[in-house]
Each structure stands twice: as structure tokens, then as C-alpha cells.
Coordinates of C-alpha atoms in Angstrom, one line a residue:
M110 CA 0.0 0.0 0.0
K111 CA 1.4 3.4 -1.0
L112 CA 1.9 6.1 1.6
V113 CA 0.7 9.7 1.0
D114 CA 4.3 10.8 1.5
E115 CA 5.2 8.7 -1.6
L116 CA 2.8 10.4 -4.0
P117 CA 4.0 12.7 -6.7
T118 CA 2.9 16.3 -6.4
P119 CA 0.7 18.2 -7.1
C120 CA -2.2 15.7 -6.7
L121 CA -5.6 15.4 -5.2
L122 CA -6.3 13.7 -1.9
I123 CA -9.8 12.7 -0.6
D124 CA -10.1 11.9 3.0
N125 CA -12.2 8.7 3.2
A126 CA -13.7 9.3 6.6
R127 CA -14.8 12.9 5.8
L128 CA -16.2 11.8 2.5
G129 CA -18.2 9.0 4.1
K130 CA -19.7 11.4 6.6
N131 CA -20.5 14.0 4.0
L132 CA -22.3 11.4 1.9
A133 CA -24.3 10.0 4.8
R134 CA -25.2 13.5 6.1
M135 CA -26.8 14.6 2.8
Q136 CA -28.7 11.4 2.4
Q137 CA -30.3 12.0 5.8
L138 CA -31.1 15.6 4.9
A139 CA -33.2 14.6 1.9
S140 CA -36.2 14.9 4.2
G141 CA -38.7 12.8 2.3
A142 CA -37.4 13.7 -1.1
K143 CA -35.1 11.6 -3.3
L144 CA -31.5 12.5 -3.5
R145 CA -30.2 12.7 -7.1
P146 CA -26.6 14.0 -6.5
H147 CA -25.0 16.2 -9.2
T148 CA -21.8 14.4 -10.4
K149 CA -20.3 17.6 -11.8
T150 CA -18.3 17.9 -8.5
H151 CA -16.5 14.5 -8.7
K152 CA -17.2 13.0 -12.2
M153 CA -16.2 9.6 -10.8
I154 CA -18.0 6.4 -11.6
E155 CA -16.9 4.6 -8.4
L156 CA -17.9 7.5 -6.2
A157 CA -21.3 7.7 -7.9
R158 CA -21.8 4.0 -7.1
R159 CA -21.0 4.8 -3.5
Q160 CA -23.8 7.4 -3.5
I161 CA -26.3 5.0 -5.1
D162 CA -25.4 2.3 -2.5
L163 CA -26.2 4.8 0.3
G164 CA -29.7 5.4 -1.2
A165 CA -29.4 8.0 -4.0
S166 CA -32.2 7.5 -6.5
G167 CA -30.2 8.4 -9.7
L168 CA -27.6 10.8 -10.9
T169 CA -27.5 14.4 -12.2
V170 CA -25.1 15.6 -14.9
A171 CA -24.6 18.8 -16.9
K172 CA -23.9 17.4 -20.3
S173 CA -25.1 14.5 -22.5
S174 CA -21.5 13.3 -22.8
E175 CA -21.3 13.0 -19.0
A176 CA -24.6 11.0 -19.1
E177 CA -23.0 8.7 -21.6
V178 CA -20.1 8.0 -19.3
F179 CA -22.4 7.0 -16.4
V180 CA -25.0 5.1 -18.5
K181 CA -22.2 3.0 -20.1
A182 CA -21.0 2.2 -16.6
G183 CA -24.5 0.8 -15.7
F184 CA -26.4 3.7 -14.1
D185 CA -30.0 3.5 -15.2
D186 CA -31.5 6.9 -14.3
V187 CA -29.5 10.0 -15.3
R188 CA -30.9 13.5 -15.5
V189 CA -29.2 16.2 -17.6
A190 CA -30.0 19.3 -15.6
Y191 CA -29.4 21.6 -18.6
T192 CA -31.5 23.0 -21.4
V193 CA -30.4 20.8 -24.3
V194 CA -30.8 22.0 -27.9
N195 CA -27.7 20.6 -29.5
Q196 CA -28.5 18.0 -32.1
D197 CA -25.5 15.8 -31.3
A198 CA -26.4 15.9 -27.6
L199 CA -30.0 15.0 -28.3
Q200 CA -29.0 12.1 -30.6
C201 CA -26.7 10.9 -27.8
M202 CA -29.4 10.9 -25.2
A203 CA -31.7 9.1 -27.7
R204 CA -29.1 6.3 -27.9
L205 CA -28.7 6.2 -24.2
S206 CA -32.4 5.9 -23.6
R207 CA -32.2 2.3 -24.9
A208 CA -30.3 1.4 -21.7
A209 CA -31.5 3.9 -19.1
R210 CA -34.0 6.5 -18.3
V211 CA -32.5 9.8 -19.5
S212 CA -34.2 13.1 -19.0
F213 CA -33.3 16.8 -19.7
C214 CA -34.6 20.4 -19.4
V215 CA -36.3 22.9 -21.7
D216 CA -37.1 26.5 -21.0
T217 CA -38.1 28.0 -24.4
I218 CA -40.5 26.9 -27.1
E219 CA -37.8 27.3 -29.7
G220 CA -35.5 24.9 -27.9
A221 CA -38.3 22.4 -27.2
R222 CA -39.3 22.3 -30.8
Q223 CA -35.7 21.7 -31.9
A224 CA -35.5 18.8 -29.4
S225 CA -38.9 17.5 -30.5
A226 CA -37.8 17.5 -34.2
V227 CA -34.6 15.5 -33.5
L228 CA -36.2 13.0 -31.1
S229 CA -39.4 12.4 -33.0
A230 CA -37.4 11.8 -36.2
I231 CA -35.5 9.1 -34.4
G232 CA -38.7 7.7 -32.9
V233 CA -37.8 8.2 -29.3
T234 CA -39.7 10.0 -26.5
L235 CA -37.7 11.4 -23.6
D236 CA -38.8 12.8 -20.3
V237 CA -38.4 16.6 -20.0
L238 CA -38.7 19.0 -17.1
I239 CA -39.3 22.7 -17.5
E240 CA -36.5 24.7 -16.0
I241 CA -37.9 27.4 -13.6
D242 CA -36.1 30.6 -12.7
I243 CA -37.1 31.2 -9.1
G244 CA -34.8 34.2 -8.6
Y245 CA -31.3 33.2 -9.7
G246 CA -31.7 34.9 -13.1
R247 CA -29.8 32.4 -15.2
C248 CA -31.9 30.0 -17.4
G249 CA -35.5 29.1 -16.9
V250 CA -39.0 30.3 -17.2
R251 CA -39.9 32.8 -14.5
W252 CA -41.8 31.1 -11.7
D253 CA -44.5 33.8 -11.9
D254 CA -44.7 34.0 -15.7
P255 CA -48.5 34.3 -16.4
N256 CA -48.0 32.2 -19.6
L257 CA -46.3 29.3 -17.8
A258 CA -49.3 27.0 -18.1
I259 CA -49.6 27.8 -21.8
F260 CA -45.9 27.0 -22.3
A261 CA -46.2 23.7 -20.4
R262 CA -49.2 22.6 -22.5
Q263 CA -47.2 23.4 -25.7
I264 CA -44.4 21.2 -24.4
D265 CA -46.8 18.4 -23.4
E266 CA -48.2 18.3 -27.0
L267 CA -44.8 18.1 -28.8
P268 CA -43.9 14.6 -30.2
G269 CA -40.8 13.1 -28.7
L270 CA -41.2 15.0 -25.4
R271 CA -42.9 13.8 -22.3
L272 CA -43.5 16.5 -19.7
T273 CA -42.7 15.0 -16.3
G274 CA -42.0 17.9 -14.0
I275 CA -40.2 21.1 -13.2
L276 CA -36.6 21.8 -12.1
T277 CA -34.7 24.7 -10.7
H278 CA -31.2 25.5 -9.5
E279 CA -31.3 28.1 -6.7
G280 CA -27.7 29.2 -7.4
H281 CA -28.3 32.5 -5.6
A282 CA -28.0 30.4 -2.4
Y283 CA -24.3 31.2 -2.8
T284 CA -24.9 34.6 -1.2
P285 CA -22.7 36.2 1.4
E286 CA -25.8 37.3 3.2
P287 CA -25.6 35.7 6.7
D288 CA -27.6 32.5 6.6
G289 CA -28.9 33.6 3.2
F290 CA -28.9 30.0 1.9
R291 CA -31.7 29.2 4.4
R292 CA -33.9 32.0 3.1
V293 CA -33.2 31.0 -0.5
M294 CA -34.0 27.4 0.3
A295 CA -37.5 28.2 1.7
E296 CA -38.2 30.7 -1.1
A297 CA -37.2 28.3 -3.9
R298 CA -39.1 25.4 -2.3
D299 CA -42.3 27.5 -1.9
R300 CA -42.2 29.0 -5.4
M301 CA -41.7 25.6 -7.0
L302 CA -44.7 24.2 -5.1
D303 CA -46.7 27.3 -6.2
V304 CA -45.7 26.5 -9.8
A305 CA -46.8 22.9 -9.4
V306 CA -50.2 23.9 -8.0
H307 CA -50.6 26.4 -10.9
L308 CA -50.0 23.7 -13.4
S309 CA -52.3 21.3 -11.7
V310 CA -55.2 23.7 -12.1
A311 CA -54.5 23.5 -15.8
D312 CA -54.5 19.6 -15.6
L313 CA -50.8 19.5 -16.3
A314 CA -49.6 18.2 -13.0
A315 CA -50.8 15.8 -10.4
P316 CA -49.3 15.3 -6.9
D317 CA -48.6 11.6 -7.3
Q318 CA -46.7 11.7 -10.6
F319 CA -45.2 15.2 -11.1
E320 CA -41.5 15.7 -10.3
I321 CA -40.4 18.8 -8.5
S322 CA -36.6 19.1 -8.5
M323 CA -34.4 21.7 -6.8
G324 CA -30.8 21.8 -5.5
S325 CA -27.6 23.5 -4.5
T326 CA -25.3 22.5 -1.7
P327 CA -25.9 25.6 0.5
S328 CA -29.7 25.4 0.3
M329 CA -29.8 21.6 0.7
S330 CA -27.6 21.8 3.8
V331 CA -30.7 23.2 5.5
F332 CA -33.4 21.5 3.4
E333 CA -36.9 21.1 4.9
N334 CA -39.7 19.7 2.8
R335 CA -43.3 20.7 3.1
T336 CA -46.6 19.8 1.5
H337 CA -48.7 22.3 -0.4
K338 CA -52.0 21.2 -1.8
G339 CA -50.7 17.7 -2.2
F340 CA -47.4 18.6 -3.7
Q341 CA -43.9 18.2 -2.2
I342 CA -40.4 18.6 -3.5
T343 CA -39.7 15.1 -4.9
E344 CA -35.9 15.3 -5.4
I345 CA -32.8 17.4 -4.5
R346 CA -29.7 17.7 -6.5
P347 CA -26.7 19.0 -4.5
G348 CA -23.2 18.2 -5.8
N349 CA -20.4 20.0 -3.9
Y350 CA -21.4 18.5 -0.6
V351 CA -19.4 15.3 -1.3
F352 CA -16.1 17.3 -0.7
N353 CA -17.1 20.8 0.4
D354 CA -14.6 23.6 -0.1
M355 CA -13.6 27.0 1.2
T356 CA -16.7 28.5 -0.5
Q357 CA -18.9 26.4 1.7
V358 CA -16.8 27.3 4.7
A359 CA -17.0 31.0 4.0
L360 CA -20.7 30.8 3.6
G361 CA -21.1 29.0 6.9
V362 CA -22.6 25.9 5.2
A363 CA -19.8 23.6 6.4
P364 CA -16.9 23.8 8.9
L365 CA -13.4 23.3 7.7
S366 CA -13.4 19.8 9.3
H367 CA -16.0 18.7 6.7
C368 CA -13.8 19.5 3.8
A369 CA -12.7 16.1 2.3
L370 CA -10.7 17.3 -0.7
T371 CA -7.2 18.8 -0.6
V372 CA -4.5 19.5 -3.0
L373 CA -1.1 18.0 -1.9
A374 CA 1.8 20.2 -3.0
T375 CA 5.5 20.6 -2.4
V376 CA 7.3 23.7 -1.3
V377 CA 9.8 24.3 -4.2
S378 CA 11.3 27.7 -3.1
R379 CA 11.3 30.2 -0.2
H380 CA 12.7 33.7 0.2
R381 CA 12.8 36.1 3.1
H382 CA 12.0 39.7 2.6
A383 CA 13.5 42.6 4.5
S384 CA 10.1 43.2 6.1
G385 CA 10.5 39.9 8.0
T386 CA 7.8 38.2 5.9
E387 CA 8.8 34.9 4.2
R388 CA 7.5 34.1 0.8
F389 CA 7.0 30.5 -0.2
F390 CA 6.3 28.8 -3.6
V391 CA 4.6 25.5 -4.2
D392 CA 4.3 23.3 -7.3
A393 CA 0.5 23.8 -7.5
G394 CA -0.6 26.7 -9.8
H395 CA -4.0 27.4 -11.4
K396 CA -3.6 24.2 -13.6
I397 CA -4.8 22.4 -10.5
L398 CA -5.9 25.1 -8.0
T399 CA -8.8 27.2 -9.3
S400 CA -8.4 30.9 -9.4
D401 CA -12.0 31.2 -8.2
S402 CA -12.4 33.2 -5.1
A403 CA -14.5 32.4 -2.0
P404 CA -16.8 35.0 -0.2
G405 CA -14.8 37.2 2.1
R406 CA -11.5 35.7 1.2
T407 CA -8.6 37.1 -0.9
D408 CA -6.5 33.9 -1.1
Y409 CA -6.6 30.9 -3.4
G410 CA -7.3 28.2 -0.8
C411 CA -6.7 27.4 2.8
M412 CA -3.2 26.2 3.8
L413 CA -3.6 23.6 6.5
Y414 CA -1.4 23.6 9.6
N415 CA -2.7 20.2 10.7
P416 CA -4.2 18.2 7.8
K417 CA -5.4 15.4 10.1
S418 CA -7.7 17.7 12.1
R419 CA -8.2 20.2 9.3
V420 CA -6.7 23.1 11.2
A421 CA -5.9 26.2 9.1
H422 CA -2.4 27.5 9.2
P423 CA -2.6 30.7 11.4
H424 CA -0.1 32.7 9.4
A425 CA 0.4 31.2 5.9
R426 CA -1.7 32.6 3.0
L427 CA -1.7 31.5 -0.6
T428 CA -1.9 34.8 -2.4
G429 CA -1.0 34.2 -6.0
L430 CA -1.2 31.6 -8.8
S431 CA 0.5 31.2 -12.2
E432 CA 0.2 28.1 -14.4
E433 CA 2.7 26.0 -12.5
H434 CA 3.3 27.9 -9.2
G435 CA 1.3 29.0 -6.2
W436 CA 2.9 31.5 -3.9
G437 CA 2.1 33.1 -0.6
E438 CA 3.6 34.5 2.5
V439 CA 4.1 33.7 6.2
R440 CA 4.2 36.5 8.6
G441 CA 7.4 36.1 10.7
G442 CA 8.7 33.3 8.5
G443 CA 10.4 30.1 9.5
T444 CA 7.4 27.8 8.9
F445 CA 8.1 26.0 5.6
A446 CA 11.3 24.5 4.3
V447 CA 12.0 23.6 0.6
G448 CA 10.8 20.1 0.1
D449 CA 8.0 20.3 2.7
R450 CA 4.6 18.9 1.7
V451 CA 1.5 21.0 2.3
Q452 CA -2.2 20.4 1.9
I453 CA -4.5 23.1 0.6
V454 CA -8.3 23.1 0.8
P455 CA -9.4 24.7 -2.6
N456 CA -11.9 27.5 -2.9
H457 CA -14.0 25.6 -5.5
A458 CA -13.7 21.8 -5.4
C459 CA -15.7 21.2 -8.7
V460 CA -13.2 23.1 -10.9
V461 CA -10.2 21.5 -9.2
V462 CA -11.3 17.9 -9.8
N463 CA -11.9 18.6 -13.5
T464 CA -8.2 19.4 -13.9
Q465 CA -7.0 15.9 -12.9
D466 CA -7.3 12.4 -14.2
H467 CA -7.5 10.8 -10.8
A468 CA -7.6 11.4 -7.1
Y469 CA -6.3 9.4 -4.2
L470 CA -8.6 8.2 -1.4
V471 CA -6.6 8.2 1.8
E472 CA -6.9 7.0 5.4
R473 CA -4.4 7.6 8.1
G474 CA -1.6 8.6 5.7
E475 CA -2.1 5.7 3.3
V476 CA -3.7 5.5 -0.1
V477 CA -6.6 3.0 0.0
Y478 CA -8.0 3.6 -3.5
T479 CA -7.4 5.6 -6.6
Y480 CA -10.5 7.2 -8.1
S481 CA -10.5 7.9 -11.8
V482 CA -12.1 11.2 -12.9
D483 CA -14.1 9.4 -15.6
A484 CA -16.2 12.2 -16.9
R485 CA -13.4 14.8 -17.0
G486 CA -13.4 17.0 -20.1
C487 CA -17.0 16.2 -21.2
V488 CA -18.2 19.4 -22.9
T489 CA -21.1 18.5 -25.3

């Protein structure tokens, strides 16, 4: 068995105990809804199997090419939480539907008609959900759009499409407002239930068969379901929760001790300035560490002083990135020596994982498994 100290750097480490607790915690938080985790964070077949084994009902992906990776691996219910209009992507999903239930989103009549034309020509009917904008302002039909029922009926009548529900991503739960993710969760849940009731009046939704899907890690960390005129949220789709990162820590969603993913790097240089501050340089630049920021932070990740207990270094800050270097400073100096290995909790775990072909699952300083990042680079 290989030791962590023997691994080449830079590389990704996943703490097995923390990962296991994160997976179990979210499964419990589902609160009467099904958990359909978003795999964009890890992109790993074996980790997805672990989620299913714990009770997840299916998988969420962002691209049809990601769906293809997981369906070919044997997963039988994959949702593309994206408005799909690309002909190649639609043809891909049509092929995959022979082996699995594959669904996707629409939010415009133009996009729906394009999807209908491709799928009906093939002779395939796929489940679709209308993407709803409940306040994030990205894609989706506004939740209070007076023409929403008319749009839903148009979708329901198009060949090749089977309207099965509504879906939203409350991305504005990533707000620096104190405890703002709790407010966004309740608002998103209630607005989605209002939409379902509105569609039921038009005979386009029924409580026992209409899917209502929402999800983001911040909002799902405090998820509470409720019943409104027979409707409930039927599924949640968080992704980042598997690892957590400094964004979740900064928002107050998770403590540093819940962060399972770190970047292992080596100190390759150090220089003391006349001011008494020591600058250090590591072999992890933005080719592995994302340049994304975290709310209220001006660094590129958290340097750990004690990786075992996830204690942040009290003085070291990672303040700059180039392609192959990360650099920072230690007030007073004298902490790092050239050749020392350091662990860094990234600001945004999803982007970091997509830079690597594999990640090492570790326990007590030993590598117990090597995960392949199977869906890395899927863009269509």
C-alpha cells in the first residue's frame, strides 16, 4: 500500500472518513425527497456507485457526454440538468435511452421544438422538465410568468417529449448574506410548489406523478420539505457536498473539518523579505488550483497547519497563482522548508477535480484507493 508521502505532487487527496460522513449527512437531509446528486463535482463512476449504494435514486449531470459515461457504466437513471438544444447531444441521449431513463430540461418553445424534431425523427420520446427561474436569473421560465401553463401545454403536446416535472437551480443560495442560503431554500421550495399547483389547475400536474426538483449544496444543507395542496419537493440535486470547499466554509454551510478534498503540493522555493515576511512557492498553480475566489477571502485556498484535524495555518496565506506555481507569505517566516509537503483546501472543489485524471482516497496517511475522474473533459 502506498503512503501519501510517496505520492507525486501536485495531486488530489480525498479523506475517506470525511467523504463518508458527507455522503451520509446529505442522504439524511433529503427529508422525504429523493437524493439525485449532481456528479459535476466529482465526475467519478466509483464515487457515484457509493452514492447510489447509500440510497441515491439516480444521478444528475450537466452534459449528455457526461450522461454517456455513467450510462455506459451501468447507471439506469440519469438527468441532464441543462437546457439541451444541440442535435448531437439529443441524438446521444436518444441512444442512451435504450439502456437507461435519460431526462433533460427545456425553457423555451424554440429549444423544445428543436428537441422534438430531433427525437421524433428518431422515434424516441424522452422525459423533459421545464426549468424554472425562481430568482437566480440564469436560465429558466420565471416562476411567476403568467404564460407558464400555456408553455407547459405546448411542451406536453410536442412529439418526442414527455413533460414529467419542473426543475430549478437556486444558485443564488451562494450569497454572502448571513444565513442567506436558508432564506433561499425556503423561497425556492415554496415557489416551486406554487408552480406545481398552478400547473395542476390546468390539468398539467398531479401530486402523485409530477416531479419537482431543486438543489444546491448551500440550500440543501438546511433543506426542509413541506406539503402544499398535495405537492412536495420530490428530489434534491446537490453536488459540492461530497467534498465541500472554502466557499462552503466561507458561507457558513460547512466547517473546515467537513472538507474532504485537498491539493497536496510541495514547497519548491522560499525567500525572506527585509520586512520579515517569508514568501514560499509551491508546485500547484492554477492548472490544479482554481483561481475562483471564496466569499470574504482574498486567497486561493486554505493552507492547513494540521491536515489530520483540518486546522488552518494561522499565518500562511496562498496569495498568487500562475500556471505551475502557487505562492504566498508567512508572517514572521520560518514555517516552511524547501521540500516540505503541504495540503491546501481549494476555494472551489468542482473546478479543481476537473483538472485531474485521478484522485487518491486516503486513510491515516495511506492510499486506500485511486479514483478515476471518468467524466473529465465532457463538454457536449
